PDB file of C-alpha atoms in Angstrom:
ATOM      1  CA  UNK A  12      22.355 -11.724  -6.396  1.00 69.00           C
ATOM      2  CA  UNK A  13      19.418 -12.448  -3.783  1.00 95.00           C
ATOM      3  CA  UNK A  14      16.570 -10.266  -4.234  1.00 97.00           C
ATOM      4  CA  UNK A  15      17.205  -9.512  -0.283  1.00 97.00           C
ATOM      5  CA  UNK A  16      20.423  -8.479  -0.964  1.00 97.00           C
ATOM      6  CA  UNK A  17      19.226  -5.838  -3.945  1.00 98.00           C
ATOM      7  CA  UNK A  18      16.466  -4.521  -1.490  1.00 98.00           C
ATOM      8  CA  UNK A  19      19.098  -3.552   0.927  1.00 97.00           C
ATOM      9  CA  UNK A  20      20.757  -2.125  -1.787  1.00 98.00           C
ATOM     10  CA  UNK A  21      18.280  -0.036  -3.699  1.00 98.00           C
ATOM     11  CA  UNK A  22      17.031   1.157  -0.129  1.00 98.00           C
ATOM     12  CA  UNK A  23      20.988   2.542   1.143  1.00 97.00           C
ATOM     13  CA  UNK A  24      21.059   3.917  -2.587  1.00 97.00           C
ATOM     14  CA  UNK A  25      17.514   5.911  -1.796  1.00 97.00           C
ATOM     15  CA  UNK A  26      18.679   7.460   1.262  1.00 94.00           C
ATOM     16  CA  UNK A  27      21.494   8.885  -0.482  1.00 94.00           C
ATOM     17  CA  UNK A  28      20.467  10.102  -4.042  1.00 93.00           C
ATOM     18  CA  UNK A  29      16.998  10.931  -3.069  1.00 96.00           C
ATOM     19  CA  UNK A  30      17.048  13.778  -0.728  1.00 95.00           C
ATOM     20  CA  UNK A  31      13.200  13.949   0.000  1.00 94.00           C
ATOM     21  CA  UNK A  32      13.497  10.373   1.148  1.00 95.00           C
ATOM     22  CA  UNK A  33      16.531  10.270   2.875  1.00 95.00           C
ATOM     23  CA  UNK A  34      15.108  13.388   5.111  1.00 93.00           C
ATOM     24  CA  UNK A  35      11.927  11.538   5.808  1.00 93.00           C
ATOM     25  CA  UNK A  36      14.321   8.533   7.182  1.00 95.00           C
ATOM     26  CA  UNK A  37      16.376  10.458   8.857  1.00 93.00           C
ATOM     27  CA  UNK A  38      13.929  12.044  10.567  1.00 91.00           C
ATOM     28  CA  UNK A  39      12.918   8.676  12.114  1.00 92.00           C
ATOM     29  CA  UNK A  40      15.605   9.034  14.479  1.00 89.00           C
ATOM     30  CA  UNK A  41      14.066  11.819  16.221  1.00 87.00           C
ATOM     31  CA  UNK A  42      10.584  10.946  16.287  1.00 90.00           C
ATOM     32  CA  UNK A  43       8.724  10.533  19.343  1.00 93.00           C
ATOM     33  CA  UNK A  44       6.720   7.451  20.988  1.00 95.00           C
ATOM     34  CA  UNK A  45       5.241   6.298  23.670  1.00 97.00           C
ATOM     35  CA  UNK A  46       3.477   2.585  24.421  1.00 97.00           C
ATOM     36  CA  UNK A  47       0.091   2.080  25.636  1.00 97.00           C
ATOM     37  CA  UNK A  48      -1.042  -1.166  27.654  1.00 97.00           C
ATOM     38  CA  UNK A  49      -4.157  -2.747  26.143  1.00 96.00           C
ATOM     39  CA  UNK A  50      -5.327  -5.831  27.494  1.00 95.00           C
ATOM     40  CA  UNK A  51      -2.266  -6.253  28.592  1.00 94.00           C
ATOM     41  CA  UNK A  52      -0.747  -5.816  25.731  1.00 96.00           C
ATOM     42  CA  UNK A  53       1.578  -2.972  24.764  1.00 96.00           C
ATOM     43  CA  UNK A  54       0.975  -0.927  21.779  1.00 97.00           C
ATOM     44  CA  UNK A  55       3.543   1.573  20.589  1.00 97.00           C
ATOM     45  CA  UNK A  56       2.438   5.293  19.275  1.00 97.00           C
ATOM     46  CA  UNK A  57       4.237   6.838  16.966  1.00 94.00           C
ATOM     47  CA  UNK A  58       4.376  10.285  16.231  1.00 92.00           C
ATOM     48  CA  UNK A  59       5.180  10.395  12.494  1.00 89.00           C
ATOM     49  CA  UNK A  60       3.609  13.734  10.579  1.00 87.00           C
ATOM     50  CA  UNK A  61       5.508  12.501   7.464  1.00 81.00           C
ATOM     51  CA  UNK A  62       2.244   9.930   7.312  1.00 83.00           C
ATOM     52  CA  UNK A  63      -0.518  12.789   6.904  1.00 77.00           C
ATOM     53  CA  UNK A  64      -1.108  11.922   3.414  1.00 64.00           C
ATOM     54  CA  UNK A  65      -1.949   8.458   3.899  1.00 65.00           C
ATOM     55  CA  UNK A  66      -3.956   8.879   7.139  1.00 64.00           C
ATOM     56  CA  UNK A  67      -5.964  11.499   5.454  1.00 59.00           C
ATOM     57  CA  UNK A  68      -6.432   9.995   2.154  1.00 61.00           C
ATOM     58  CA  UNK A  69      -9.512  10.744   0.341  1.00 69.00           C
ATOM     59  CA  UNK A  70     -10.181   7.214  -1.022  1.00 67.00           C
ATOM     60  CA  UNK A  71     -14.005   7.650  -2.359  1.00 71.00           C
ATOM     61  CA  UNK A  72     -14.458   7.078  -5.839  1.00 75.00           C
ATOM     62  CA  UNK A  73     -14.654  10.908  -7.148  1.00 76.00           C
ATOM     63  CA  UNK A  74     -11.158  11.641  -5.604  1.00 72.00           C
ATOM     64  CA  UNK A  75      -9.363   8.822  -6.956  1.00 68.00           C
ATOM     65  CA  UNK A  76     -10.782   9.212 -10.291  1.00 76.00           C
ATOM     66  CA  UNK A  77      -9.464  13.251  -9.441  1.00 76.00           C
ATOM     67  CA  UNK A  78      -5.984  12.176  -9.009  1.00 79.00           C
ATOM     68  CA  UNK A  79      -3.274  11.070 -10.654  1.00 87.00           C
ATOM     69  CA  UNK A  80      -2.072   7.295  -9.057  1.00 91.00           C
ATOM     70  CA  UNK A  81       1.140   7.853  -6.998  1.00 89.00           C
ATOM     71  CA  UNK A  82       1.836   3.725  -7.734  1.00 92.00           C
ATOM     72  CA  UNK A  83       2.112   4.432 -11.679  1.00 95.00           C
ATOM     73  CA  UNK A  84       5.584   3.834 -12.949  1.00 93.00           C
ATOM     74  CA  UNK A  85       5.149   7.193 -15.053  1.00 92.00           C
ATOM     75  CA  UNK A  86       3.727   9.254 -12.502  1.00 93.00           C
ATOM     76  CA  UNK A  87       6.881   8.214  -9.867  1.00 95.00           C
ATOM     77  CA  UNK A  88       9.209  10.942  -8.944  1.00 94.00           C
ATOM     78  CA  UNK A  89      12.483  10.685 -11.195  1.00 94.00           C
ATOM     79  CA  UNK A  90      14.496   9.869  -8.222  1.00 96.00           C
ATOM     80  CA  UNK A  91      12.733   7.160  -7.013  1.00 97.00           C
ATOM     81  CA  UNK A  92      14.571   3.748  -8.602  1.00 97.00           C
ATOM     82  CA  UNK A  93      12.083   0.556  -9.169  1.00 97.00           C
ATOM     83  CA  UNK A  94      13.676  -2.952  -8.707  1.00 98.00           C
ATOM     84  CA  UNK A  95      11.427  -5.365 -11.378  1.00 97.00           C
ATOM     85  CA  UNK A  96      10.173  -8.890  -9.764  1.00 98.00           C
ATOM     86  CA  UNK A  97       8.030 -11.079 -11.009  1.00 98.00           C
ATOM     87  CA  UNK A  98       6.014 -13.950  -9.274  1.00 97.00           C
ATOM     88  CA  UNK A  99       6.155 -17.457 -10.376  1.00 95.00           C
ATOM     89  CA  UNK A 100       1.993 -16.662 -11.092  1.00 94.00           C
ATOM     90  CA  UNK A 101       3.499 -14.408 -13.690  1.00 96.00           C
ATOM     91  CA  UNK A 102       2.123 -11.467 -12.302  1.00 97.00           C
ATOM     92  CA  UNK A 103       5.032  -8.326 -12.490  1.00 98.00           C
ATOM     93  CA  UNK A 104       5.822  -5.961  -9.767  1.00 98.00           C
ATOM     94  CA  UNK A 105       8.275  -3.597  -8.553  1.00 96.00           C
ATOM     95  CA  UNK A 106       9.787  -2.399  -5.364  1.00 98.00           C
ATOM     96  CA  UNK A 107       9.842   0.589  -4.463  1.00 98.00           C
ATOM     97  CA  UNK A 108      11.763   2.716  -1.642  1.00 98.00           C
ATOM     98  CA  UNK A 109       8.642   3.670   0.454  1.00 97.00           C
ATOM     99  CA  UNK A 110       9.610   7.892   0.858  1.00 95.00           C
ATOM    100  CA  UNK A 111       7.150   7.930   3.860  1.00 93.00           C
ATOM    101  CA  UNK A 112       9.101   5.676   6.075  1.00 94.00           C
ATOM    102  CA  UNK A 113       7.016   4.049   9.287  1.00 94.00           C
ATOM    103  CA  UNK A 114       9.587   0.692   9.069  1.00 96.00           C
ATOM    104  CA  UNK A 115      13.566   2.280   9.474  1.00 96.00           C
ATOM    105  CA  UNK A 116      13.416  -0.016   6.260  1.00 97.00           C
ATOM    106  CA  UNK A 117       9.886  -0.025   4.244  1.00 98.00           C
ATOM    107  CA  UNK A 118       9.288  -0.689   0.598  1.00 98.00           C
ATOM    108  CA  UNK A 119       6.182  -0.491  -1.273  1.00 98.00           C
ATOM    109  CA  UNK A 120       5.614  -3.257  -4.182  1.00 98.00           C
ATOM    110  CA  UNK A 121       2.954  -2.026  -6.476  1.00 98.00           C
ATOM    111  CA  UNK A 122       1.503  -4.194  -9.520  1.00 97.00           C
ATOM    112  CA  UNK A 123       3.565  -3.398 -12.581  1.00 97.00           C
ATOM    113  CA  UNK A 124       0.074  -2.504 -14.409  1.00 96.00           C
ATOM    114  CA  UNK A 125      -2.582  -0.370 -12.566  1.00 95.00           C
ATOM    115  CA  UNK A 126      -4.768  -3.227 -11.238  1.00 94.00           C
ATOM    116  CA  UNK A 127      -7.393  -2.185  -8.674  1.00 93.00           C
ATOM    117  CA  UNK A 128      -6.298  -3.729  -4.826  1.00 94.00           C
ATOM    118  CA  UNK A 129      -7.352  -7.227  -4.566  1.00 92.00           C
ATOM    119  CA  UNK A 130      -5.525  -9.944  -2.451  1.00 91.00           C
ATOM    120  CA  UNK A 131      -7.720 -12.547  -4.052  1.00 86.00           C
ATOM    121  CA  UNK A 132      -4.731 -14.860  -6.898  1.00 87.00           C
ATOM    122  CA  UNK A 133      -2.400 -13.109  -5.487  1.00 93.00           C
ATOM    123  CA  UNK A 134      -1.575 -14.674  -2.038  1.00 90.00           C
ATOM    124  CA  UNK A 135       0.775 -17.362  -3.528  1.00 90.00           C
ATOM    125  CA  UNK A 136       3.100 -13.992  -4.544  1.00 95.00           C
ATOM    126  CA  UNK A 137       3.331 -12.446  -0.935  1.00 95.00           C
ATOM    127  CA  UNK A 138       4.553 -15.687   0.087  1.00 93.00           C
ATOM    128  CA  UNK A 139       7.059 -16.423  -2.451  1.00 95.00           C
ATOM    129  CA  UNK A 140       8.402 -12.601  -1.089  1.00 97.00           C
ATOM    130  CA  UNK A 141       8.163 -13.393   2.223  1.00 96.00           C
ATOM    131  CA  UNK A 142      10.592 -16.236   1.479  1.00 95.00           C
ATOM    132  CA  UNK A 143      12.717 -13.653  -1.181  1.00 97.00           C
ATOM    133  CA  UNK A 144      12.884 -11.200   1.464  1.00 98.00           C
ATOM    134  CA  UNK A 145      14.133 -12.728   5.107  1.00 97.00           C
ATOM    135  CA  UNK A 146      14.665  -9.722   6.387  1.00 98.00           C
ATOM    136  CA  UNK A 147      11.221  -8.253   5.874  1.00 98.00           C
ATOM    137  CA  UNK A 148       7.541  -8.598   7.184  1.00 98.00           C
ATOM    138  CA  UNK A 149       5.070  -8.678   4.439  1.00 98.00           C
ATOM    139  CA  UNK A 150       1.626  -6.393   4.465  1.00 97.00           C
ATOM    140  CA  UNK A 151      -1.357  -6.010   2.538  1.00 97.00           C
ATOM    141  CA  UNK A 152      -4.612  -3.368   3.483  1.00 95.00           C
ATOM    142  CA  UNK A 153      -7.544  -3.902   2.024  1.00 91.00           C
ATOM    143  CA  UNK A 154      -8.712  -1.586  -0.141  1.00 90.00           C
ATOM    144  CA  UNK A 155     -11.187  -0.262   2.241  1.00 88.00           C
ATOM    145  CA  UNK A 156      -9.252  -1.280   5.602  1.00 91.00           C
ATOM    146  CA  UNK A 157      -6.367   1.459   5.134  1.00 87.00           C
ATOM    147  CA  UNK A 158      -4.662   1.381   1.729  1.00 87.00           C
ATOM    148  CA  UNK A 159      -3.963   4.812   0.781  1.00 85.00           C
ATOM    149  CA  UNK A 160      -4.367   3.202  -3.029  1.00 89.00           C
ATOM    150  CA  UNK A 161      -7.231   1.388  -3.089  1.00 89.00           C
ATOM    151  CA  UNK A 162      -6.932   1.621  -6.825  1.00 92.00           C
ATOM    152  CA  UNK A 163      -3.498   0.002  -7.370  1.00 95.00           C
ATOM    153  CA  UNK A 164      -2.306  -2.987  -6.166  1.00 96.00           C
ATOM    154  CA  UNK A 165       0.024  -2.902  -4.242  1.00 96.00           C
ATOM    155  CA  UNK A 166       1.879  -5.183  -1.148  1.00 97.00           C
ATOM    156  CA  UNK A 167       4.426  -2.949   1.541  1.00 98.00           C
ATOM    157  CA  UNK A 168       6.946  -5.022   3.474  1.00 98.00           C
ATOM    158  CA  UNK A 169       9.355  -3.663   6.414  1.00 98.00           C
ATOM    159  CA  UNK A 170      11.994  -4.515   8.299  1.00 98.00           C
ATOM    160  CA  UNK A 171      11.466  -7.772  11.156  1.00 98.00           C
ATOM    161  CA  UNK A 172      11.799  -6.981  14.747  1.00 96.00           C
ATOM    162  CA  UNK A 173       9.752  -3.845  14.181  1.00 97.00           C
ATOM    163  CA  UNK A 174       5.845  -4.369  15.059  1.00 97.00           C
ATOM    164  CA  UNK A 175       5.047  -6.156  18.478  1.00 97.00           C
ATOM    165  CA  UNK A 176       2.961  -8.956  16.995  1.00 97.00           C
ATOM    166  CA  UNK A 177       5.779 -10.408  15.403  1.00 98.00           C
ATOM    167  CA  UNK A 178       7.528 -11.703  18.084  1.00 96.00           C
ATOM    168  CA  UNK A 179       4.203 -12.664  20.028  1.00 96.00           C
ATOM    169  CA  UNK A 180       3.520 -14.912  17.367  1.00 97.00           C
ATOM    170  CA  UNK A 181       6.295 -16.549  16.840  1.00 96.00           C
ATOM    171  CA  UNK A 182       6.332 -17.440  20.678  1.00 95.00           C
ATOM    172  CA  UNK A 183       3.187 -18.946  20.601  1.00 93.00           C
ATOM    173  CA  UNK A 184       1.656 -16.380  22.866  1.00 92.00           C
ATOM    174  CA  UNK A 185      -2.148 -16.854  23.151  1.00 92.00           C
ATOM    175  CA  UNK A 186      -4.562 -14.072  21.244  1.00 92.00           C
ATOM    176  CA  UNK A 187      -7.546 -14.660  23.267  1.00 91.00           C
ATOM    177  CA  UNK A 188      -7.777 -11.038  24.662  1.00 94.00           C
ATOM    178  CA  UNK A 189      -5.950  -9.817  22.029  1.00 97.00           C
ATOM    179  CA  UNK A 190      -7.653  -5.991  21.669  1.00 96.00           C
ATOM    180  CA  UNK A 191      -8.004  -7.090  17.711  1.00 95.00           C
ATOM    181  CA  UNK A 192      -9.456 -10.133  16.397  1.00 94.00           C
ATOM    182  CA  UNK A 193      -6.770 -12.004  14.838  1.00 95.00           C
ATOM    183  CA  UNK A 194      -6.111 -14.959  13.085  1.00 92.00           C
ATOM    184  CA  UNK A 195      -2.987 -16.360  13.282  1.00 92.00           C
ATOM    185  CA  UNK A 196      -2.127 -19.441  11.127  1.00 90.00           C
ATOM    186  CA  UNK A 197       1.472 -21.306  10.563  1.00 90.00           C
ATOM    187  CA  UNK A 198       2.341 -23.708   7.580  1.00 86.00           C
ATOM    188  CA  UNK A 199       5.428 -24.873   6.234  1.00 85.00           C
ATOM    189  CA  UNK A 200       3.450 -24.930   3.117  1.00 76.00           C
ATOM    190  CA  UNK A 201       2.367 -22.071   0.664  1.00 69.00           C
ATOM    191  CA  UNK A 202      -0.535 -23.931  -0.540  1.00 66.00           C
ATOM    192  CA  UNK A 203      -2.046 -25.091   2.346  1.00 58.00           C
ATOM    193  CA  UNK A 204      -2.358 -20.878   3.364  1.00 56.00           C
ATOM    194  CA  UNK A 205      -3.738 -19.922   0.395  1.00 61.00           C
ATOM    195  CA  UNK A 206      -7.408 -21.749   0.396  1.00 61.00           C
ATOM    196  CA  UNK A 207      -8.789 -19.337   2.879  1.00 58.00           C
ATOM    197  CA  UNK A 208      -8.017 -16.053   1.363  1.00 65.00           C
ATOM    198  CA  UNK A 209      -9.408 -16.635  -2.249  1.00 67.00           C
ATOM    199  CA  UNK A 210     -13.182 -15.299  -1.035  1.00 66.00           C
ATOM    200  CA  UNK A 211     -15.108 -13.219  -3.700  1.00 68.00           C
ATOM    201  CA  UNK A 212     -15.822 -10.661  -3.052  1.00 77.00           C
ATOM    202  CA  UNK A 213     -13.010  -9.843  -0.533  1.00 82.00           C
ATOM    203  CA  UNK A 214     -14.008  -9.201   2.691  1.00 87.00           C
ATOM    204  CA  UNK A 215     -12.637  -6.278   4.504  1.00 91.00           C
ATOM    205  CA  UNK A 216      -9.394  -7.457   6.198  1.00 93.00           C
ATOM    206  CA  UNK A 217      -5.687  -6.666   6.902  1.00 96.00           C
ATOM    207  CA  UNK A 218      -2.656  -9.155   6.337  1.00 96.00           C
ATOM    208  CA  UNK A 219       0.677  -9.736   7.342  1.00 96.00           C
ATOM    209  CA  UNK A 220       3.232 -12.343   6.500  1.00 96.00           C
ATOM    210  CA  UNK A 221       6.771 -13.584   7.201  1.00 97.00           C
ATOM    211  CA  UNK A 222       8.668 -16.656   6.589  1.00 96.00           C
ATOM    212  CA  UNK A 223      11.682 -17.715   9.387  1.00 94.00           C
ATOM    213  CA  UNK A 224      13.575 -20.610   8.797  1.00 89.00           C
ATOM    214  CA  UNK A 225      10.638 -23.580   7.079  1.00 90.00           C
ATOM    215  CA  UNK A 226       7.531 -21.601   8.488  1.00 94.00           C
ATOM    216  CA  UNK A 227       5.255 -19.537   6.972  1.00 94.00           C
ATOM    217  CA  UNK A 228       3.388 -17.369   9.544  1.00 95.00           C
ATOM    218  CA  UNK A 229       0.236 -15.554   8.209  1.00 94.00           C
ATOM    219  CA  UNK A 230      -1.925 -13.411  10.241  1.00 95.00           C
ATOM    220  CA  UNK A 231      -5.572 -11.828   9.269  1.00 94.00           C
ATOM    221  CA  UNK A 232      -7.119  -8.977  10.694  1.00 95.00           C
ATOM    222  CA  UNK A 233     -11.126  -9.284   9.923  1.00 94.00           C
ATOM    223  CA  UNK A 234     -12.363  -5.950   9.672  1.00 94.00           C
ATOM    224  CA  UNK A 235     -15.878  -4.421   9.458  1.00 94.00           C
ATOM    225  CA  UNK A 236     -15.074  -0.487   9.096  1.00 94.00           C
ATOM    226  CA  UNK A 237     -12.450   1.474   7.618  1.00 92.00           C
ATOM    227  CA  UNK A 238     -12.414   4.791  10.062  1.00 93.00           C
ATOM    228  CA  UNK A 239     -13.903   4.921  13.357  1.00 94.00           C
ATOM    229  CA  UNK A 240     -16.037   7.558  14.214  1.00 95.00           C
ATOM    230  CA  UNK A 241     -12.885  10.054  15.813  1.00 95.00           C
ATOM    231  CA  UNK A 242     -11.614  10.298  12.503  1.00 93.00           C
ATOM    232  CA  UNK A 243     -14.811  12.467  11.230  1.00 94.00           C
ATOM    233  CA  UNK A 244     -15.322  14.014  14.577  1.00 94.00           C
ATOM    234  CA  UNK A 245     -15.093  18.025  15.196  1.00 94.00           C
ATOM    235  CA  UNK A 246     -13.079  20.011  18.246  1.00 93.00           C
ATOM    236  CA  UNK A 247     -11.177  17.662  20.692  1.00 92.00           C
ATOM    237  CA  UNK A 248     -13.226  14.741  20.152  1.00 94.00           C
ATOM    238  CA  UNK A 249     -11.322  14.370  16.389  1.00 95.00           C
ATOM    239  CA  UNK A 250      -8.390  11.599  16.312  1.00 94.00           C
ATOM    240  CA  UNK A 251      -6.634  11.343  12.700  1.00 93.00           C
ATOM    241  CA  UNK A 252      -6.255   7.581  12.865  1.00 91.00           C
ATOM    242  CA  UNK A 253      -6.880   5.195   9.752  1.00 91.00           C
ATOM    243  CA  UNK A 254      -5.726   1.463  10.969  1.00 94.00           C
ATOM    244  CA  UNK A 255      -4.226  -0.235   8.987  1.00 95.00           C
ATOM    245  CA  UNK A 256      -2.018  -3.518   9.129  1.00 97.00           C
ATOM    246  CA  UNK A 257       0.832  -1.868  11.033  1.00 96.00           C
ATOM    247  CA  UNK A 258      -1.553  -0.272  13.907  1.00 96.00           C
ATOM    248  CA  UNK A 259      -3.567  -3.764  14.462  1.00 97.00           C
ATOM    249  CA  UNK A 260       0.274  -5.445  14.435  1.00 97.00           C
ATOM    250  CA  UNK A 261       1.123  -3.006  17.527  1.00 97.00           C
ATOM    251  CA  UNK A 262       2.579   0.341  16.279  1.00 97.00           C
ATOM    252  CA  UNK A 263      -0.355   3.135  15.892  1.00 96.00           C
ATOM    253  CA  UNK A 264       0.481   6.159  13.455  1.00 94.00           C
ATOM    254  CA  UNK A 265      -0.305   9.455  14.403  1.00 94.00           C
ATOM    255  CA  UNK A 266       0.481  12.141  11.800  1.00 92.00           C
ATOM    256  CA  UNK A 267      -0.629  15.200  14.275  1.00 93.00           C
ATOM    257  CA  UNK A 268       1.057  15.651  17.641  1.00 94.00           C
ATOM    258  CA  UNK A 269      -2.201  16.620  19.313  1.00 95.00           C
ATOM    259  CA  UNK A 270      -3.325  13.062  18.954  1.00 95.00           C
ATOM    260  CA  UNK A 271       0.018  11.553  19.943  1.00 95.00           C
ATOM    261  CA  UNK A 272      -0.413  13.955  22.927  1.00 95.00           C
ATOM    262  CA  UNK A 273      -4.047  12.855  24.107  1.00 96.00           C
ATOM    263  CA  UNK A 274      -4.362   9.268  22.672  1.00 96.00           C
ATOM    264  CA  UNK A 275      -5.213   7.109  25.214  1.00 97.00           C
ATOM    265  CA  UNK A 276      -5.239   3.320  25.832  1.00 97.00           C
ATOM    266  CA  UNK A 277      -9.339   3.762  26.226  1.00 97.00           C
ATOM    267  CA  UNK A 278      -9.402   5.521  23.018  1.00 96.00           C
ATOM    268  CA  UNK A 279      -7.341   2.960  21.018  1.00 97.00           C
ATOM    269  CA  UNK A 280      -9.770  -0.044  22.292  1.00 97.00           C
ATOM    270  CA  UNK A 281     -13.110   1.926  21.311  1.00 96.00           C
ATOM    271  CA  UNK A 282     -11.012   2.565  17.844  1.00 97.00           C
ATOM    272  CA  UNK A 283     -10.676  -0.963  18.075  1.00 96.00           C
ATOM    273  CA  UNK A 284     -14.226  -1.866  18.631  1.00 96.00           C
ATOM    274  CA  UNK A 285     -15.356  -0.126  16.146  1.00 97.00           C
ATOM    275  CA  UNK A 286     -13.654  -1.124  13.084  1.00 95.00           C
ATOM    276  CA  UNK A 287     -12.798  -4.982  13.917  1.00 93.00           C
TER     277      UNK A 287
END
């Protein structure tokens, strides 16, 4: 069977024998958006408060040492089912129903072993999924440009069709006022993407990748902060906004309605500014 084909599967199973999960996708379906224009380009907010622990993770070294890691095989609720794959590099995954749904389908793929987040040997392995999984968008965050789990590898994927920059891409659409640097690359070869990402040590960046038909299409987000300044701000000047991969591809997560509320397109290109 096709390993998109048991994703599908293992995801319809989650929604039905996991209860916390399949209320968290459920809830999906009622919750409420809106798009801002930046540079002409529209970004969609989403209201989603099921996100508050990953906008608000404490990822400095005394709290992750604090914690137990939520990507650990033995530390995974017993619900939650793990579907084994392993890379032609050798290195050993599994995928995971994501319970804290942003994609109407989105899986988290953690490192079988708890291996801190590095893209760097492992690029060749989100391309060989991206060509496993058709139906799905690849995404990595750095560990200091929005992963929750800076301490675990991990990749996410979700459904196509679902962030904005997708389909911009794939139409050729130019990025020159794009309101996020962005490097867009296409290859019909795995090898030929791969020479640019193996830096040490990793610079701060985000990453998404997909495969239709015989192209690879690889974008990079260069980053040079991992919160902007709103995030640690007091009163009405505070946003709770982490970017990550999904917010630079064109759907911004806000866990607290106040901020879906006041969120302007003025306050997502400062946000913007500030950490690309």
């Amino acid at each position: 069977m096709h390993l998109n084909t048991q994703v599908i599967q293992l995801l319809n199973r989650q929604t039905t024998t996991w209860p916390f999960a399949a209320a968290n996708y459920a809830a999906l379906t009622q919750i409420k958006t809106k798009t801002l224009s930046i540079n002409g380009f529209d970004f969609i907010v989403q209201f989603n408060p099921a996100r508050i622990g990953s906008s608000a993770a404490q990822t400095d070294p005394q709290s992750i040492q604090n914690r137990k890691c939520f990507l650990c095989r033995h530390h995974l609720p017993p619900e939650q089912e793990t579907l084994p794959f392993t890379a032609q590099s050798g290195n050993e995954y599994f995928i995971l129903c994501n319970p804290y749904p942003i994609f109407p389908r989105h899986l988290t793929i953690p490192d079988r072993h708890h291996n801190d987040q590095q893209i760097s040997g492992r690029v060749n392995d989100m391309l060989e999924l991206a060509e496993l999984l058709p139906d799905f968008i690849l995404f990595y965050n750095g560990p200091k440009s929005g992963a929750s789990a800076p301490d675990h590898f991990h990749f996410q994927a979700g459904n196509k069709g679902f962030l904005p920059i997708q389909s911009l891409v794939e139409s050729g659409a130019s990025f020159a006022h794009y309101p996020v640097p962005a490097l867009v690359f296409t290859t019909d070869q795995i090898d030929a993407a791969t020479t640019y990402l193996h830096q040490e040590p990793e610079p701060m960046l985000n990453l998404l990748c997909w495969k239709t038909e015989h192209t690879y299409y690889i974008v990079i987000f260069p980053r040079k902060r991992h919160r902007p300044s709103q995030f640690f701000a007091t009163g009405d000047a505070n946003i709770l906004l982490t970017p990550g991969t999904i917010d630079l591809g064109g759907v911004l997560i806000t866990p607290l309605e106040k901020d879906f509320c006041k969120l302007t397109a003025a306050d997502v290109s400062d946000i913007f500014t500030q950490i690309s």
